[in-house]
mmCIF file with all atom_site columns, C-alpha atoms in Angstrom:
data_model
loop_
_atom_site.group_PDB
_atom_site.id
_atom_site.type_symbol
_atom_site.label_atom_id
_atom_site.label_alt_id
_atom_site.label_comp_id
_atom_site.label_asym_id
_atom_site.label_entity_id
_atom_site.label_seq_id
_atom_site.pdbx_PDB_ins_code
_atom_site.Cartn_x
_atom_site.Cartn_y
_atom_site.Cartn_z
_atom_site.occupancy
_atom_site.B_iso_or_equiv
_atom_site.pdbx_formal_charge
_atom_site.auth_seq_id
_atom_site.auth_comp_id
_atom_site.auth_asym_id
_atom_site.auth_atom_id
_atom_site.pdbx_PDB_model_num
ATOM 1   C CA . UNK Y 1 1   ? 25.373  28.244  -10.693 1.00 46.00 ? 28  UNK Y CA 1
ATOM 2   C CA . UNK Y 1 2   ? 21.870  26.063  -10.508 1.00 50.00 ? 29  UNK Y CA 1
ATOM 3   C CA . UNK Y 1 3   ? 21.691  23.379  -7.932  1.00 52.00 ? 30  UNK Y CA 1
ATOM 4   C CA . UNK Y 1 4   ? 21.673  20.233  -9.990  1.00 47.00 ? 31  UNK Y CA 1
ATOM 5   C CA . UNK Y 1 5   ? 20.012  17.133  -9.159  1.00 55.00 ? 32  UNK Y CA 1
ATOM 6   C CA . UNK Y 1 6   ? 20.647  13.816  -10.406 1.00 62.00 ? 33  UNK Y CA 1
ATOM 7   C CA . UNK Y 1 7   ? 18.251  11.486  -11.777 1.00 62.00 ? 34  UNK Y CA 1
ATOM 8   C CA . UNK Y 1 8   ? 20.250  9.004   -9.154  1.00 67.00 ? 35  UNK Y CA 1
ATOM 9   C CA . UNK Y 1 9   ? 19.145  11.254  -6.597  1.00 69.00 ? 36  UNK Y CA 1
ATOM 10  C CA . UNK Y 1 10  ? 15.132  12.097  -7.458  1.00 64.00 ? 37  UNK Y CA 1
ATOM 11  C CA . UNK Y 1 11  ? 14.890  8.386   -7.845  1.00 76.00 ? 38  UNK Y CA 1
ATOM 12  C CA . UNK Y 1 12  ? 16.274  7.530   -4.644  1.00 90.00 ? 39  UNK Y CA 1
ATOM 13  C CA . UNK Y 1 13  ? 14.081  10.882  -3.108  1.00 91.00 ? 40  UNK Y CA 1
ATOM 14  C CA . UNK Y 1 14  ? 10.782  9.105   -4.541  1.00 92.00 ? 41  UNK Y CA 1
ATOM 15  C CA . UNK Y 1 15  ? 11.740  5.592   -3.488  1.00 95.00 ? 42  UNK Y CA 1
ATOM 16  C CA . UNK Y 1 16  ? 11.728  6.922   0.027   1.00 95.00 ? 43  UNK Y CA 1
ATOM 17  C CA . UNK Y 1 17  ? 8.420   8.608   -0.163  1.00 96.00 ? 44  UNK Y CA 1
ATOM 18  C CA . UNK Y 1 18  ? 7.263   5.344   -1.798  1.00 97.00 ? 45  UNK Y CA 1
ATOM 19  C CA . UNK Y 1 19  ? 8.099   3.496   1.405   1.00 97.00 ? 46  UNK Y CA 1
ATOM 20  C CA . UNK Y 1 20  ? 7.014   5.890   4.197   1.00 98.00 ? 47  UNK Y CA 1
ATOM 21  C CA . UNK Y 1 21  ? 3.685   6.087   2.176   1.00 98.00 ? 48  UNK Y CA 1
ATOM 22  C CA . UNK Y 1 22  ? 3.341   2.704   2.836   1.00 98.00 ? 49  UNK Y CA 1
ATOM 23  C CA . UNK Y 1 23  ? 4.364   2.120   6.405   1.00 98.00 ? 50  UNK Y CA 1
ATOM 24  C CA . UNK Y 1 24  ? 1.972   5.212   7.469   1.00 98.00 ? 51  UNK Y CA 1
ATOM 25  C CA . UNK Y 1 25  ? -0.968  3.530   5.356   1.00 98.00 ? 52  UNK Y CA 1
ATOM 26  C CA . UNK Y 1 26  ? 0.242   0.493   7.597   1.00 98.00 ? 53  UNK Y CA 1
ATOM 27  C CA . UNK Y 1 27  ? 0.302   2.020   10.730  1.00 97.00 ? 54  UNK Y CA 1
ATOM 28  C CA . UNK Y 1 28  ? -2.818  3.810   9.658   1.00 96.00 ? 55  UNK Y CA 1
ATOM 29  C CA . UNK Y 1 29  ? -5.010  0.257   8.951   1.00 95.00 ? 56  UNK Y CA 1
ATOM 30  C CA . UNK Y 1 30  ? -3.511  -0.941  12.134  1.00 94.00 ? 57  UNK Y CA 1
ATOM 31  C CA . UNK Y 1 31  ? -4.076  2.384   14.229  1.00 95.00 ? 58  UNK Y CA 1
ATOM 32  C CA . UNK Y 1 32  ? -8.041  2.364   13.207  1.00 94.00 ? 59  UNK Y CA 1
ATOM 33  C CA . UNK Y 1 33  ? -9.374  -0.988  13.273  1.00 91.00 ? 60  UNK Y CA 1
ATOM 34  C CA . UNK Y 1 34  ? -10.016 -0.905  17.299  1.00 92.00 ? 61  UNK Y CA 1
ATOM 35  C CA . UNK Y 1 35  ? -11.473 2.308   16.460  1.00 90.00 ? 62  UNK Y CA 1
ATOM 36  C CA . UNK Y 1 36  ? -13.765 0.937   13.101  1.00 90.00 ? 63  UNK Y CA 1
ATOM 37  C CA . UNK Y 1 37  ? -14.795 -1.984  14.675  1.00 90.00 ? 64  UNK Y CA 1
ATOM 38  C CA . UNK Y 1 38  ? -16.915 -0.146  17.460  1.00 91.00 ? 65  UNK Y CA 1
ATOM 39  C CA . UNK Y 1 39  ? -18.626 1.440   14.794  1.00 89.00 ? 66  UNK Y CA 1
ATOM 40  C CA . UNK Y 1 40  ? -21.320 -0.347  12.916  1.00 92.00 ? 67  UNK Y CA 1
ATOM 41  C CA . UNK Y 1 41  ? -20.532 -3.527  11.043  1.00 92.00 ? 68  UNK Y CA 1
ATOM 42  C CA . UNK Y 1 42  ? -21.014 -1.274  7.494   1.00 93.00 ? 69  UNK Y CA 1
ATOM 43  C CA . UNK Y 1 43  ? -18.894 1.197   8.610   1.00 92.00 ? 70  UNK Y CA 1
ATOM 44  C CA . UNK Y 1 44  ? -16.114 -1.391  9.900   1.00 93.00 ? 71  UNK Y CA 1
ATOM 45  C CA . UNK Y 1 45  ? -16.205 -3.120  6.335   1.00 94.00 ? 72  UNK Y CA 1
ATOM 46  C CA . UNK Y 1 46  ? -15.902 0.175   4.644   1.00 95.00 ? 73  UNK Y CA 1
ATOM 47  C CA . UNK Y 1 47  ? -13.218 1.802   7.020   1.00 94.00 ? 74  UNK Y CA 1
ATOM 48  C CA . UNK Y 1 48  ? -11.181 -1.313  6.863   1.00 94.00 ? 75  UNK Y CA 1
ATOM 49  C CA . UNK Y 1 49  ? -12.116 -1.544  3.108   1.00 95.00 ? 76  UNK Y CA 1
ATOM 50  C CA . UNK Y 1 50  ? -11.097 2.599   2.057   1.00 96.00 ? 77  UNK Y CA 1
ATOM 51  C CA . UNK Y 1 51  ? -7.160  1.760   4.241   1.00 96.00 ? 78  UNK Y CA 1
ATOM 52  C CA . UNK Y 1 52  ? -7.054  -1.599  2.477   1.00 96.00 ? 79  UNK Y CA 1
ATOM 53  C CA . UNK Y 1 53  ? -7.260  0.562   -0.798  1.00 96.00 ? 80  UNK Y CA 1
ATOM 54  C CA . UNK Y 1 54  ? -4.848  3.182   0.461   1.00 97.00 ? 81  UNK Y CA 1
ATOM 55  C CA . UNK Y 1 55  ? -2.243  0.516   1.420   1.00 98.00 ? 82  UNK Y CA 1
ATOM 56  C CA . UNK Y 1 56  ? -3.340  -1.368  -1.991  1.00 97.00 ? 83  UNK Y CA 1
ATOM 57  C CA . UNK Y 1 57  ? -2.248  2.396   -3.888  1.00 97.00 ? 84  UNK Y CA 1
ATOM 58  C CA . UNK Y 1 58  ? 0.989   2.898   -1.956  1.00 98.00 ? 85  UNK Y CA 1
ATOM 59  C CA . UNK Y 1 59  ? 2.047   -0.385  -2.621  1.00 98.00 ? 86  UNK Y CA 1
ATOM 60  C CA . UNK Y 1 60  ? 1.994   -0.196  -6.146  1.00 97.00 ? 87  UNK Y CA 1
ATOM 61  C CA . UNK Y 1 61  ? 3.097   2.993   -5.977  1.00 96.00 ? 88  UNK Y CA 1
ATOM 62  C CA . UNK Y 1 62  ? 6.156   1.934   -4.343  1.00 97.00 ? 89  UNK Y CA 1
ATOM 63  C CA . UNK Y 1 63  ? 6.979   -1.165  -6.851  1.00 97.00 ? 90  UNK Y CA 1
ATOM 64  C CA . UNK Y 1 64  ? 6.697   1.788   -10.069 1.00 95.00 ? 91  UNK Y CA 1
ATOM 65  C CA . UNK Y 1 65  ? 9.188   3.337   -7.921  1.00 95.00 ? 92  UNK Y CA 1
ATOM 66  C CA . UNK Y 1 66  ? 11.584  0.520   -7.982  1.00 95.00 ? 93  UNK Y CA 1
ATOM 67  C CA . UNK Y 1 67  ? 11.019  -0.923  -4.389  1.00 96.00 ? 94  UNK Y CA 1
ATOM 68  C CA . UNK Y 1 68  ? 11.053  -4.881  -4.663  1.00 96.00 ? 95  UNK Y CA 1
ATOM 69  C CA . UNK Y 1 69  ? 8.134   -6.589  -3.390  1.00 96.00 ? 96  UNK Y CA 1
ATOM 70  C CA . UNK Y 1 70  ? 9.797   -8.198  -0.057  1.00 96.00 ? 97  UNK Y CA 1
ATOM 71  C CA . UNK Y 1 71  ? 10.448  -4.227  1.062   1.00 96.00 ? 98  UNK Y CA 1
ATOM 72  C CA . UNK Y 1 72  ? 7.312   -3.629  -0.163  1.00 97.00 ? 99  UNK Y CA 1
ATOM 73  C CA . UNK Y 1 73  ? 5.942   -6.475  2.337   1.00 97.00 ? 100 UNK Y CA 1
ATOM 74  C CA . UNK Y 1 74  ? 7.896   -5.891  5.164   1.00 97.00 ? 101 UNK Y CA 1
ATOM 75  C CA . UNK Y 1 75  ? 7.493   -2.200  5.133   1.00 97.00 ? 102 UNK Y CA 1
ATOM 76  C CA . UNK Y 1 76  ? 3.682   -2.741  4.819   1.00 97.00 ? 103 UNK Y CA 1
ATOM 77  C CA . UNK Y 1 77  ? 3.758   -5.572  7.710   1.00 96.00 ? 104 UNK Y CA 1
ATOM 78  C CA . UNK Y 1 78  ? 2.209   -7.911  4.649   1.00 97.00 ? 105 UNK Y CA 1
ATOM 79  C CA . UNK Y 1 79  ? 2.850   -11.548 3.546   1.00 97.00 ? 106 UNK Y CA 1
ATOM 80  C CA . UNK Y 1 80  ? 4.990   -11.457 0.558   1.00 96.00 ? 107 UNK Y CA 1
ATOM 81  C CA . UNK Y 1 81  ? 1.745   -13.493 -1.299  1.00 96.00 ? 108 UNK Y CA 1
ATOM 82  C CA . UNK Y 1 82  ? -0.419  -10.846 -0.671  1.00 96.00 ? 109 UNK Y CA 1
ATOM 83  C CA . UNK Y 1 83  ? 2.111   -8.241  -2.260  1.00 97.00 ? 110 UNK Y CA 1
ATOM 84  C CA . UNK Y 1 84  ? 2.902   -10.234 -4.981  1.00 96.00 ? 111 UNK Y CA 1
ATOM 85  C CA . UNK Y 1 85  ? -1.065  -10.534 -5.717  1.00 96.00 ? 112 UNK Y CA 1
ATOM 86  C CA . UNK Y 1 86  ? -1.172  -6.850  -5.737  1.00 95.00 ? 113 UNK Y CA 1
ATOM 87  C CA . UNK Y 1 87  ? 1.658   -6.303  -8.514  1.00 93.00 ? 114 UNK Y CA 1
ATOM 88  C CA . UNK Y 1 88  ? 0.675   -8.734  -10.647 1.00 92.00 ? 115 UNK Y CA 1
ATOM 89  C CA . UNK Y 1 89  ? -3.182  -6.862  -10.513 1.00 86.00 ? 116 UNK Y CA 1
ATOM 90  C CA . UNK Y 1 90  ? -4.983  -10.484 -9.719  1.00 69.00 ? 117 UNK Y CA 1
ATOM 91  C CA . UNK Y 1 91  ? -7.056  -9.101  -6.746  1.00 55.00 ? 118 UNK Y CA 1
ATOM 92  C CA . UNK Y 1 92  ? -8.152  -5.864  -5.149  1.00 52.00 ? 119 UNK Y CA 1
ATOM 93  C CA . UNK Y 1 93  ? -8.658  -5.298  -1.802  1.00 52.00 ? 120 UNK Y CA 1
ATOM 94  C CA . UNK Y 1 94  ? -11.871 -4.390  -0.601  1.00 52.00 ? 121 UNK Y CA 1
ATOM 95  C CA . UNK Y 1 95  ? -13.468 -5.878  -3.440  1.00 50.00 ? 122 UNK Y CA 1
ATOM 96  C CA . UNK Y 1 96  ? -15.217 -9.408  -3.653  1.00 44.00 ? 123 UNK Y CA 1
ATOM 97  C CA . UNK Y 1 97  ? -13.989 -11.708 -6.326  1.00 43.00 ? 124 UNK Y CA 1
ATOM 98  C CA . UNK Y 1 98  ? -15.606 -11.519 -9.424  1.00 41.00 ? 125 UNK Y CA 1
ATOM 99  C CA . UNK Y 1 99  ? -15.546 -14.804 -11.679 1.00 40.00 ? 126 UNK Y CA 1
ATOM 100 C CA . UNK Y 1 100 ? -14.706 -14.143 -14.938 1.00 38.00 ? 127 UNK Y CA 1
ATOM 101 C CA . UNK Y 1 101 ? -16.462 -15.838 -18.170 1.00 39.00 ? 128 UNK Y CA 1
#
């Protein structure tokens, strides 16, 4: 007999990818900035910038999934504004603020 899965049970499986994708971007932002910001000031911005993006990704990637946005925050070690901001698609990170017309 085939080894069934429920849907119950891939959900739940991607929800917890979902979060430990976001507490290693996390730890990984955290973990290189002493390390980017003996580098040139270019090279900080853009380091800092690229794991901004990668946290930015797993984030959203973890509210498809389901995860509400105050796991999303604490999981990410992120205010709950800057989460919110990221869901509702009003700002990227890395990216300067464009004004619109």
């Amino acid at each position: 007999m085939a080894n069934v899965t429920s849907r119950s049970d891939v959900n739940t499986l991607a929800q917890l990818r979902a979060r430990r994708a976001v507490r290693l971007a996390a730890r990984q932002l955290t973990e290189d900035a002493p390390k980017l910001a003996r580098a040139s000031a270019a090279a900080y911005q853009a380091g800092l910038a690229a794991r901004a993006a990668e946290l930015h990704r797993a984030a959203l990637i973890a509210w498809r999934a389901g995860i509400p946005a105050e796991v999303i925050a604490a999981d990410g070690r992120l205010p709950q504004a800057v989460v919110h901001r990221w869901i509702t698609g009003r700002r990227t990170p890395g990216r300067p603020c464009e004004k619109r017309p």
